Coordinates of C-alpha atoms and ligand atoms in Angstrom, one line a residue:
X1 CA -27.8 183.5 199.8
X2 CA -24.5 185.9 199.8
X3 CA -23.8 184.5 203.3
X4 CA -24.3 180.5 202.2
X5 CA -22.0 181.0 199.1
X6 CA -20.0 182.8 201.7
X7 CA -20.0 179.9 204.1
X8 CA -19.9 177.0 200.8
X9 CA -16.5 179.0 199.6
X10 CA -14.6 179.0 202.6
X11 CA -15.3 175.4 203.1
X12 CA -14.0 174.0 199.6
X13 CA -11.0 176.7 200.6
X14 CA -10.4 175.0 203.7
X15 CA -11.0 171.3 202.1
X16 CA -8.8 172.7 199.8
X17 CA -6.0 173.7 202.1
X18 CA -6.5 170.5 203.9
X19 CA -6.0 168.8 201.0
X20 CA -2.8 171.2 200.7
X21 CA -1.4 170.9 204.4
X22 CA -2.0 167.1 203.8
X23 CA 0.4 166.7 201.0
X24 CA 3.2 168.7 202.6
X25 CA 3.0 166.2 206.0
X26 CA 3.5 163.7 203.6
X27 CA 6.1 164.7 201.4
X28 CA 7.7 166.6 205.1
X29 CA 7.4 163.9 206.8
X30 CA 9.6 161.2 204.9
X31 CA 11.6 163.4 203.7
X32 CA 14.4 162.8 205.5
X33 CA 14.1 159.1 205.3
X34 CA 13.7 159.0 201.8
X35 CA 17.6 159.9 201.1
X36 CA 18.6 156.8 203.5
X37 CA 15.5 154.4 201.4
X38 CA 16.8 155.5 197.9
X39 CA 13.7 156.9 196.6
X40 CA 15.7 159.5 195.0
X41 CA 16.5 159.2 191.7
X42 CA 18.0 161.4 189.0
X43 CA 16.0 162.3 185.5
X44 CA 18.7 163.6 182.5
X45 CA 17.1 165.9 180.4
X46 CA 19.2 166.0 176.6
X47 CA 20.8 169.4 176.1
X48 CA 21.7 169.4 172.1
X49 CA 23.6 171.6 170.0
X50 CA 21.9 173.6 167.6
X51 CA 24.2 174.3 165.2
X52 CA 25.2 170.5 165.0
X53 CA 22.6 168.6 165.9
X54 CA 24.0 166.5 168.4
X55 CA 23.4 165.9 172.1
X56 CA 26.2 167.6 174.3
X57 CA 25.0 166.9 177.6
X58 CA 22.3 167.0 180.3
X59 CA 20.7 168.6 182.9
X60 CA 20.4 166.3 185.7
X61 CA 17.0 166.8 187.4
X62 CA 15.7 165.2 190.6
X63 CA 12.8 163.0 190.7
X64 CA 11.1 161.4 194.3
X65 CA 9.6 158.0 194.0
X66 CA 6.8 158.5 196.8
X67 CA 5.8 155.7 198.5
X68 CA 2.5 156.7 198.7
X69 CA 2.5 159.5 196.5
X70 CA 4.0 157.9 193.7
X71 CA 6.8 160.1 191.6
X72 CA 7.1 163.7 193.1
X73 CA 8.7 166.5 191.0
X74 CA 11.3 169.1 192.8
X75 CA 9.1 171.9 192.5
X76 CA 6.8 169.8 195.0
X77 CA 9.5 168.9 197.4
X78 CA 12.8 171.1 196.7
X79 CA 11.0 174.1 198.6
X80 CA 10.5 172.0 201.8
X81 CA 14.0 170.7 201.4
X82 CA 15.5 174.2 201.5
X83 CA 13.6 175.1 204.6
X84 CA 14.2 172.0 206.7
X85 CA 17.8 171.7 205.9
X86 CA 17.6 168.9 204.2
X87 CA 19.1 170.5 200.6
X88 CA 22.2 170.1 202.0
X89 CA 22.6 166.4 202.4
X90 CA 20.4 165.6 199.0
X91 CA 22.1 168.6 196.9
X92 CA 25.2 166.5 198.3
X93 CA 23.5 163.2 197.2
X94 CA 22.9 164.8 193.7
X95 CA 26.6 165.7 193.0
X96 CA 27.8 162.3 194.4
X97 CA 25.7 160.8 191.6
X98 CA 26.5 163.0 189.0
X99 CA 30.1 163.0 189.7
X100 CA 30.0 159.5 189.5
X101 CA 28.1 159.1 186.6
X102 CA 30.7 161.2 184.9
X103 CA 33.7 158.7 186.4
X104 CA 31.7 155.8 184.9
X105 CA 31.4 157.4 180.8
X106 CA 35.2 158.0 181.2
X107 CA 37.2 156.2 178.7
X108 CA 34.5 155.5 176.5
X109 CA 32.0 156.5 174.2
X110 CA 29.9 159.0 176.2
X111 CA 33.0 160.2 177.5
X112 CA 32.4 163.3 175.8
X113 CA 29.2 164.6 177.5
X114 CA 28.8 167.3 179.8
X115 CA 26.6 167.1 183.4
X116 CA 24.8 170.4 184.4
X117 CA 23.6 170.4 188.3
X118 CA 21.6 172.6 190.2
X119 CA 22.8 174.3 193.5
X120 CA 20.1 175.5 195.7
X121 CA 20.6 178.9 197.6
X122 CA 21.6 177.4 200.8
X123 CA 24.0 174.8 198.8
X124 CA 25.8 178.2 197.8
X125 CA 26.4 180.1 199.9
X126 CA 27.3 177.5 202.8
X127 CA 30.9 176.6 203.2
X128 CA 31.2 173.1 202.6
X129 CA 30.5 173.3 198.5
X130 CA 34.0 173.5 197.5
X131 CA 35.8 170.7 199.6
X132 CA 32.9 168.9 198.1
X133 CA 33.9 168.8 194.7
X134 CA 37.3 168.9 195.0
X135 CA 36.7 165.5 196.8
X136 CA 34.3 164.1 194.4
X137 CA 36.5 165.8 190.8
X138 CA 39.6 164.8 192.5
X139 CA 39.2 161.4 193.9
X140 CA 37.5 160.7 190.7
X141 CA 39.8 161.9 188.1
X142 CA 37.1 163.9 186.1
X143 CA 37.8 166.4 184.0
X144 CA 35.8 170.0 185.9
X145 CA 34.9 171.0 182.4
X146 CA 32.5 168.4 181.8
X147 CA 30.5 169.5 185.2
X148 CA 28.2 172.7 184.7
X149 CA 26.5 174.1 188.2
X150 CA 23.6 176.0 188.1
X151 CA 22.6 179.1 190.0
X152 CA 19.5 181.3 189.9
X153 CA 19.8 185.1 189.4
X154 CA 18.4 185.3 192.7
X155 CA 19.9 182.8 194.4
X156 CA 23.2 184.5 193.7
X157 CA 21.4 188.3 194.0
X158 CA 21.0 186.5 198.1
X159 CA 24.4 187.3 199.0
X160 CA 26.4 188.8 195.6
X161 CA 29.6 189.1 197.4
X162 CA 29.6 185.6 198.2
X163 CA 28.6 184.6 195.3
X164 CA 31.1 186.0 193.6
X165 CA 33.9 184.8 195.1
X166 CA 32.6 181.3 195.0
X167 CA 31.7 181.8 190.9
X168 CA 35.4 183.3 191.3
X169 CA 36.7 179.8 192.8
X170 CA 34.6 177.2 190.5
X171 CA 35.9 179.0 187.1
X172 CA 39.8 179.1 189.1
X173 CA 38.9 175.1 189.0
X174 CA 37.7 175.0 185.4
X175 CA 34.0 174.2 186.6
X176 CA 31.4 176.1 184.2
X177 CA 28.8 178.1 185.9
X178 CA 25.6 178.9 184.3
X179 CA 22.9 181.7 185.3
X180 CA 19.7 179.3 184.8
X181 CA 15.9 181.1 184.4
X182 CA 17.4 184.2 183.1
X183 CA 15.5 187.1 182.9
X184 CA 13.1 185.8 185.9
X185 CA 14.9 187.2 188.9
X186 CA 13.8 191.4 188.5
X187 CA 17.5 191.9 189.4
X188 CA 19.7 194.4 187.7
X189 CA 21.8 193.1 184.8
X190 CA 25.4 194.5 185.9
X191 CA 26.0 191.3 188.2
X192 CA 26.9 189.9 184.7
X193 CA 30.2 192.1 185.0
X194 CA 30.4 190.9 188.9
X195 CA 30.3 186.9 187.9
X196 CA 32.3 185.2 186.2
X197 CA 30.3 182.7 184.7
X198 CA 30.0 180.8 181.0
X199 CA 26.7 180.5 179.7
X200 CA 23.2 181.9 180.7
X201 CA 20.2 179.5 180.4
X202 CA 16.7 181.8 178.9
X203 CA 13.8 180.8 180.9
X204 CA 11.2 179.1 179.4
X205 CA 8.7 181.8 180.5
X206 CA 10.3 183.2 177.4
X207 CA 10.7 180.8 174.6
X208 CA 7.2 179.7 175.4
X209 CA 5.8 182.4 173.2
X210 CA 8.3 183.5 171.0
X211 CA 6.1 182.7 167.7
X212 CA 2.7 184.0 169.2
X213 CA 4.3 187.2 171.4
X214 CA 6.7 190.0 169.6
X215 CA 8.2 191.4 172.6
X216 CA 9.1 188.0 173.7
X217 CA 11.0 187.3 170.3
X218 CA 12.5 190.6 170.9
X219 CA 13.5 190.0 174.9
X220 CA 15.1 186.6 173.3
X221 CA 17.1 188.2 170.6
X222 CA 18.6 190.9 172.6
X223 CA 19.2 188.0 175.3
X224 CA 21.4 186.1 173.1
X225 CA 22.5 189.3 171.6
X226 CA 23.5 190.3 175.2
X227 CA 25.2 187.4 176.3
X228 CA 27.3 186.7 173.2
X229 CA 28.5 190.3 173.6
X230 CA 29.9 189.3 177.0
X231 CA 31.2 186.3 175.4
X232 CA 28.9 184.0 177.0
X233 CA 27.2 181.1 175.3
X234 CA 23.4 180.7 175.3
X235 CA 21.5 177.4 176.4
X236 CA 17.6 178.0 175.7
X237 CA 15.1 176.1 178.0
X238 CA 11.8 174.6 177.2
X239 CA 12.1 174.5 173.2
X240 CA 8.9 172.2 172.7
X241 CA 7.8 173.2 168.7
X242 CA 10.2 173.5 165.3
X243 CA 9.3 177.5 165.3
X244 CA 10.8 178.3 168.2
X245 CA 14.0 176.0 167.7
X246 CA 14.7 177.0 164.0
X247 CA 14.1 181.1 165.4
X248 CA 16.7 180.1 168.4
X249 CA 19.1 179.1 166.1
X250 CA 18.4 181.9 163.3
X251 CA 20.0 184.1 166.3
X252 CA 23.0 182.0 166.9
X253 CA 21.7 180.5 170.5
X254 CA 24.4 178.1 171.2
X255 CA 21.9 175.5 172.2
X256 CA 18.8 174.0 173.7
X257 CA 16.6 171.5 175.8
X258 CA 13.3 171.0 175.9
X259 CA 10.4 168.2 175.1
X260 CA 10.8 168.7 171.2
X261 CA 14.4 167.2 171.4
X262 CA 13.5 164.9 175.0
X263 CA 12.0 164.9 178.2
X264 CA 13.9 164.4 181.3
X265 CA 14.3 160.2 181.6
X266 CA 16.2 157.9 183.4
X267 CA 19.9 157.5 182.9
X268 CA 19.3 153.8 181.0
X269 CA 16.8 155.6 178.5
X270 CA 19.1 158.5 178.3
X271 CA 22.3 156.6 177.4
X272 CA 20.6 154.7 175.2
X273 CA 19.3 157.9 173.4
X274 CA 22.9 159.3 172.4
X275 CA 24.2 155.8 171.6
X276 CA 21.1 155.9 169.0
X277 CA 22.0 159.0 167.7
X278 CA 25.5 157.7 167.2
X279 CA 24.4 155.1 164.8
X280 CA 21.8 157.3 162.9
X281 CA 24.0 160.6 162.9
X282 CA 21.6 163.0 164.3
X283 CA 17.9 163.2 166.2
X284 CA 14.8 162.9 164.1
X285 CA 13.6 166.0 165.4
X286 CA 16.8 167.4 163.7
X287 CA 17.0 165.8 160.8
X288 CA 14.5 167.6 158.4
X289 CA 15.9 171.4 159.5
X290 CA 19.5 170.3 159.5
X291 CA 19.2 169.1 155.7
X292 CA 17.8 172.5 154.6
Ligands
C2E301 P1 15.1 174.2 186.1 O1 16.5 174.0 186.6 O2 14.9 175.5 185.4 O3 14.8 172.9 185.2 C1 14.1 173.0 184.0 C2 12.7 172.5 184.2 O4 11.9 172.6 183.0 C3 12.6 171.0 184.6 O5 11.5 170.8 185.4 C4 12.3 170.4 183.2 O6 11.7 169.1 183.3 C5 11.4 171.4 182.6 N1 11.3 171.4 181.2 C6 12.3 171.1 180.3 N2 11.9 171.2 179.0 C7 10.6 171.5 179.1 C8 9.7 171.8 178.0 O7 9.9 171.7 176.8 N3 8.4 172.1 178.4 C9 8.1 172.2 179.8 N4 6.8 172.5 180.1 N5 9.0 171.9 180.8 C10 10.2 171.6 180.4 P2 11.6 169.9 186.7 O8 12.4 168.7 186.4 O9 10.2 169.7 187.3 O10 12.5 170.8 187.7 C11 11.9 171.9 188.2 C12 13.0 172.7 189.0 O11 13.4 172.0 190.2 C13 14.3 173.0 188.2 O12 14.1 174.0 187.3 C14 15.2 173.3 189.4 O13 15.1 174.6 189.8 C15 14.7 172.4 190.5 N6 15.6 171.2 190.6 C16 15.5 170.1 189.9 N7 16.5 169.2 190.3 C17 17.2 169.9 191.2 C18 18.3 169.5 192.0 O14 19.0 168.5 191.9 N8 18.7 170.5 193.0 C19 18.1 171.7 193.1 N9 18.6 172.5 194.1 N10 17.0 172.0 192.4 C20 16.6 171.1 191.4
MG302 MG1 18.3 174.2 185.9
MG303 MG1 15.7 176.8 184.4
MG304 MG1 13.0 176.7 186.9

């Protein structure tokens, strides 16, 4: 019987691996080709102020419209990406878009919104970042302060030295820099004194359980506590309930994203979204906690 349940395991394993190796051929295998066929597309996720209320920004967030697969999320796909090279090219892609999407508000009334990106490791530390956006600010006439780049702890903790100096050369350009999952990375905390960055984003890992789990509450406070005593503004990730946006704000967290305020959503629906909060002063999920 042990040997059959033996035998019965490793075949839904292996059916299951199939099942795994399957997917990556598909998602490997057009890769490439799905740059060139536009099946890219990028999501904007709302960031908002918590003190005010408003929507400051967004996090732009890559999305893959499978042919076959139907939409892909980056965890699926960014992985394969970094290993076959491709990152380059579509982390290239990515800042094209936002860049351009920041030319486009310029002028008008969602002139005042900020872009966050995220580099990948290899987007880091190769050389051609820089030119890059000089090219794309430059040619464009955007003001740097209105893109934010974001960089893992341990995609900087690959090569610190070089990560420094480029941190060094985006804040010489007046480009923020933001350390995103914070506190996931098991690296020491005196690369904060190394970088010169603006704003740490708190993993969600942590804000998840802030009502339910005292230490968490405790590892957030003393984030934000942290941070604001290196002068460094807080953006909190993954803020899906009331609780855990009104305690985020009872500790002076700068501000926050997550599916309370939106979900990531297509530049139209996004667009839309801060023109309607125009009109009707603030989000609804605001409204009630703002009045108090
Ligand atoms: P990230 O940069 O930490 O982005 C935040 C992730 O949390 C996003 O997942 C977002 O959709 C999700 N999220 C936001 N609020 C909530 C919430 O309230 N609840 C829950 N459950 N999730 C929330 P997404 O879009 O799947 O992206 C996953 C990761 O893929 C990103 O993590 C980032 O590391 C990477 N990624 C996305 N776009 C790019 C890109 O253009 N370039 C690179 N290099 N990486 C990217
Ligand atoms: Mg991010
Ligand atoms: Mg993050
Ligand atoms: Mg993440």
């Amino acid at each position: 019987a042990a040997k059959n349940q033996g035998r019965g395991n490793f075949q839904f394993f292996s059916a299951e691996m199939n099942a795994a190796t399957h997917e990556r051929l598909l998602l490997e295998g057009r890769l490439w080709q799905a740059l060139e066929q536009h099946e890219f597309e990028l999501y904007l996720q709302p960031q908002v102020d918590l003190a005010t209320a408003r929507i400051i920004g967004a996090e732009a967030l890559l999305r893959w419209h499978h042919p076959e697969l139907g939409m892909v999320g980056p965890d699926r796909f960014i992985p394969i990406a970094e290993e076959s090279g491709l990152i380059l090219p579509l982390g290239e892609w990515v800042l094209h878009e936002a860049t351009a999407r920041l030319a486009a508000w310029r002028g008008g009334d969602l002139a005042h919104l900020r872009l966050a990106v995220n580099l990948s490791a290899r987007q880091c530390h190769g050389p051609g970042l820089l030119p890059l956006l000089d090219r794309l600010l430059g040619s464009q006439g955007i003001d740097p302060a209105l893109l934010e780049l974001e960089i893992t702890e341990s995609a900087a903790m690959q090569d610190p030295e070089s990560s420094r100096v480029l941190l060094e050369q985006l804040r010489a350009r007046g480009i923020k820099v933001a350390i995103d999952d914070f506190g996931t990375g098991y690296s020491s905390l005196s690369y904060l004194k190394l970088f010169e960055i603006d704003r740490i984003k708190i993993d969600r890992g942590f804000v998840k359980d802030i009502e339910t789990d005292p230490d968490d509450a405790v590892i957030v406070a003393a984030t934000i506590a942290l941070a604001h005593s290196l002068g460094l503004a807080v953006v909190a990730e993954g803020v899906e309930t009331e609780a855990q946006r009104d305690f985020l704000r009872s500790k002076q967290c700068e501000e926050a994203q997550g599916y309370l305020f939106a979900k990531p959503v297509p530049l139209a629906q996004f667009e839309a979204m801060v023109r309607t909060q125009a009109q009707d002063d603030v989000l609804p999920q605001l409204r009630h906690s703002r009045a108090r």
